[in-house]
Structures are given as structure tokens and as C-alpha cells.
mmCIF file with all atom_site columns, C-alpha atoms in Angstrom:
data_model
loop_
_atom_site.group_PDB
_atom_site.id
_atom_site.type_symbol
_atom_site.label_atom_id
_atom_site.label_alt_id
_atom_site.label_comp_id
_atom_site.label_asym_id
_atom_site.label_entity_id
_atom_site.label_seq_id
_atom_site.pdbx_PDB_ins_code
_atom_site.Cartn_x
_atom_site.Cartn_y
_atom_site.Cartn_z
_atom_site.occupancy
_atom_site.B_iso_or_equiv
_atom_site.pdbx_formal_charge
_atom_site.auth_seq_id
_atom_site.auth_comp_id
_atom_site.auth_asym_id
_atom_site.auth_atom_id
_atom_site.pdbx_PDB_model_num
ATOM 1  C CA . UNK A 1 1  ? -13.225 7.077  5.103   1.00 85.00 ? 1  UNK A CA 1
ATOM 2  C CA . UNK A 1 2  ? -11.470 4.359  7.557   1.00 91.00 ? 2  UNK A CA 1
ATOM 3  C CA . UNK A 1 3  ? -9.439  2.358  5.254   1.00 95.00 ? 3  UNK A CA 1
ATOM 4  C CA . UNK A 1 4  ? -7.008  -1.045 6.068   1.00 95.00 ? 4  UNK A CA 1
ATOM 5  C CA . UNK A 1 5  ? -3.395  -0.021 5.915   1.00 95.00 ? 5  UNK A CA 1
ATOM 6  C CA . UNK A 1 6  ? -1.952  -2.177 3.188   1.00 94.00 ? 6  UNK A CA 1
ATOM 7  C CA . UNK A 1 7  ? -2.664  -1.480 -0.192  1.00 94.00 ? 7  UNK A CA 1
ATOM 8  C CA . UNK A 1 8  ? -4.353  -3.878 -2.580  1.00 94.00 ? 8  UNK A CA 1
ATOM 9  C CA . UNK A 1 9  ? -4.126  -4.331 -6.869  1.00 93.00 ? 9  UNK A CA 1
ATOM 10 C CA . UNK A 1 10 ? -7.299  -3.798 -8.735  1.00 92.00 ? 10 UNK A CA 1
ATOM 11 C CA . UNK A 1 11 ? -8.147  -3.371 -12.081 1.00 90.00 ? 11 UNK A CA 1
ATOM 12 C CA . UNK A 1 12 ? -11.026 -0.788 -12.624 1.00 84.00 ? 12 UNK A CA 1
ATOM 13 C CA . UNK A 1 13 ? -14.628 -2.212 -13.734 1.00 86.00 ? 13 UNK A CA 1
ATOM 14 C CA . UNK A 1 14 ? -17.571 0.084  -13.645 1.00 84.00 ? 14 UNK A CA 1
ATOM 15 C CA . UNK A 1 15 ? -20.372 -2.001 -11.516 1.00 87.00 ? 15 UNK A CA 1
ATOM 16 C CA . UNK A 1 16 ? -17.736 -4.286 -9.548  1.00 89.00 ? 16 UNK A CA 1
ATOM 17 C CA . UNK A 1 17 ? -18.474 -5.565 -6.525  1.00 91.00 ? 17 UNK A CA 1
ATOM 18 C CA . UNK A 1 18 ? -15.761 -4.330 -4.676  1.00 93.00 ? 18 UNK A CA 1
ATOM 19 C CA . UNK A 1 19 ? -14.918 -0.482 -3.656  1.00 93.00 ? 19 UNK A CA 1
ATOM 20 C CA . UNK A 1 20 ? -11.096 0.803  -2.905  1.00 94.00 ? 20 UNK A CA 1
ATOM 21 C CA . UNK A 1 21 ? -9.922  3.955  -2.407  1.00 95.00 ? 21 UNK A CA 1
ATOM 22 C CA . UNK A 1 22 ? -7.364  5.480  -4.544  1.00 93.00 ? 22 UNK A CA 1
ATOM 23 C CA . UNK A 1 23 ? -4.628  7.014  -3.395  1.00 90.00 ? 23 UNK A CA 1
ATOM 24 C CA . UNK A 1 24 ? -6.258  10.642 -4.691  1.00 93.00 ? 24 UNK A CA 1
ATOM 25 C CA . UNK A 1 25 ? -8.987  9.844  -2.243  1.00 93.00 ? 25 UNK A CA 1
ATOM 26 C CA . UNK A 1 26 ? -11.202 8.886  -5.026  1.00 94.00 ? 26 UNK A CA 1
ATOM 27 C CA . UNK A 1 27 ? -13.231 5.662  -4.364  1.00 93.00 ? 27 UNK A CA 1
ATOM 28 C CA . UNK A 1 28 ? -13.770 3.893  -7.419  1.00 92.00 ? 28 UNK A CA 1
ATOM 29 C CA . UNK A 1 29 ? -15.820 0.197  -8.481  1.00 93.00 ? 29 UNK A CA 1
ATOM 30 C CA . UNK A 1 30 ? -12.937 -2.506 -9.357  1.00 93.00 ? 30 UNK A CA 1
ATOM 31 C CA . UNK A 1 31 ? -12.091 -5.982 -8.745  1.00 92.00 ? 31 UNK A CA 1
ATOM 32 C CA . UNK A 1 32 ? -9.330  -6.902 -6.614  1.00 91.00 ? 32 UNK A CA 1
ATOM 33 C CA . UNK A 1 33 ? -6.552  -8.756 -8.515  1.00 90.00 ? 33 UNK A CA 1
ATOM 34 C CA . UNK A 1 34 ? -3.416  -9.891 -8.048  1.00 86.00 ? 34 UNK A CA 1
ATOM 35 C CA . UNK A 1 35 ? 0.068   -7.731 -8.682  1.00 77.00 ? 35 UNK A CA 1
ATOM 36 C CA . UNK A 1 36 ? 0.556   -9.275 -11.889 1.00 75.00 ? 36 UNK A CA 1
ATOM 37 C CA . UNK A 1 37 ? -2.966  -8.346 -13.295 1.00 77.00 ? 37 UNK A CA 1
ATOM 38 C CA . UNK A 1 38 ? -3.349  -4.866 -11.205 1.00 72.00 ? 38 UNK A CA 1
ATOM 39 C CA . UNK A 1 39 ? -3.768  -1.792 -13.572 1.00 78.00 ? 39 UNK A CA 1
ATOM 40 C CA . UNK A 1 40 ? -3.372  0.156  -10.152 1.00 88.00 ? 40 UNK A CA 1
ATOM 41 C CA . UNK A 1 41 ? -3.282  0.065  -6.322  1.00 92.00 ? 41 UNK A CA 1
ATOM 42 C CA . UNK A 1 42 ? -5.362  1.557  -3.338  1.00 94.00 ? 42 UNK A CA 1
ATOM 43 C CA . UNK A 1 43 ? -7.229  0.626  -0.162  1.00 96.00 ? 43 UNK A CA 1
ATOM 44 C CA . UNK A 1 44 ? -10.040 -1.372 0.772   1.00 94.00 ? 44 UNK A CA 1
ATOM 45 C CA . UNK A 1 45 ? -12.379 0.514  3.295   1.00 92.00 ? 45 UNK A CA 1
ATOM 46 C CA . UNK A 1 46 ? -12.439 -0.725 6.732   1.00 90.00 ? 46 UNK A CA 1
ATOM 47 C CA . UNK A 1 47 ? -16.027 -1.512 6.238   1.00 85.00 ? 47 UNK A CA 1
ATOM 48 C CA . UNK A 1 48 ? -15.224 -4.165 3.673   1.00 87.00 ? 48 UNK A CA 1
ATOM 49 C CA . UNK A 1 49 ? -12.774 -6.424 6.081   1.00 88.00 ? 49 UNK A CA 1
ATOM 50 C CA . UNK A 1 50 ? -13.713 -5.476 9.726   1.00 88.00 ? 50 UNK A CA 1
ATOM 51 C CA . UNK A 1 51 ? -15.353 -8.524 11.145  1.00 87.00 ? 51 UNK A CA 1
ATOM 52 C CA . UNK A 1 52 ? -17.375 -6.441 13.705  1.00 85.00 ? 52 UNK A CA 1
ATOM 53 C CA . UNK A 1 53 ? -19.000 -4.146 10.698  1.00 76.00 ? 53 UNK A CA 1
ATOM 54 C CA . UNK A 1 54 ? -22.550 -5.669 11.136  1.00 77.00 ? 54 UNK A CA 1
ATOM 55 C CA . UNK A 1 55 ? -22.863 -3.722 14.656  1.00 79.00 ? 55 UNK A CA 1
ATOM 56 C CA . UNK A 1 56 ? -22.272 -0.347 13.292  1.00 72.00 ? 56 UNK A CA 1
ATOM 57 C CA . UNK A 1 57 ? -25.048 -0.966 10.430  1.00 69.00 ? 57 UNK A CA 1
ATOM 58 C CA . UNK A 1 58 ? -28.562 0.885  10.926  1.00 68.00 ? 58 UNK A CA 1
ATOM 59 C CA . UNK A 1 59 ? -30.417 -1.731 12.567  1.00 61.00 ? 59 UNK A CA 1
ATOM 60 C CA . UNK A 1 60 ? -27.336 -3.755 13.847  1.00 54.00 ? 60 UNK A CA 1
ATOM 61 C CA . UNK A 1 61 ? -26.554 -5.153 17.535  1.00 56.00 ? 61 UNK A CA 1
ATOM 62 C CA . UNK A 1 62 ? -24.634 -3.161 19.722  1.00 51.00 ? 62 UNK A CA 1
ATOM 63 C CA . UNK A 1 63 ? -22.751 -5.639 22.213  1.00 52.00 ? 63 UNK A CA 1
#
């Protein structure tokens, strides 16, 4: 899975709304946090920041 380069702080929470990627590979549910209130770090899939994402959606626009 594409992922942004820089790693982010989360704190695990089973049903959050956002996704990272640890660094085993495993993606896991988890809020983002900052430093100070991480339990752990790992990336945020592409998917989640790209500002183009909506065109490579079923049903999106290709431009």
C-alpha cells in the first residue's frame, strides 16, 4: 500500500476513523495524535492525503 513518507503518532482505537500503517506492515484503526499523546508511530496511506484520490475511485473522473 502507497503510503506518505513521514510518519505520524496515533494511539490505537478499534473503530477509528483513521487507518495508518505500522511499521510491521500491519494497518491498524487509530486516531492520529500528537507526539506527546502517541502510544506509537506509522504511516498514513496515500489514499488518505492525496488531493487527486477521488479520480482513482470506482466511478471517479479521469482528467
Amino acid at each position: 500500500m502507497p503510503c506518505d513518507p513521514t510518519p505520524v503518532y496515533y494511539k490505537a482505537a478499534p473503530g477509528g476513523k483513521d487507518k495508518i500503517v505500522t511499521t510491521r506492515g500491519e494497518v491498524v484503526s487509530c486516531e492520529i495524535v500528537p507526539g506527546g499523546e502517541a502510544t506509537d508511530a506509522g504511516y498514513r496511506p496515500h489514499w488518505a492525503t492525496c488531493p487527486q484520490a477521488g479520480q482513482f475511485k470506482r466511478g471517479g473522473t479521469v482528467r
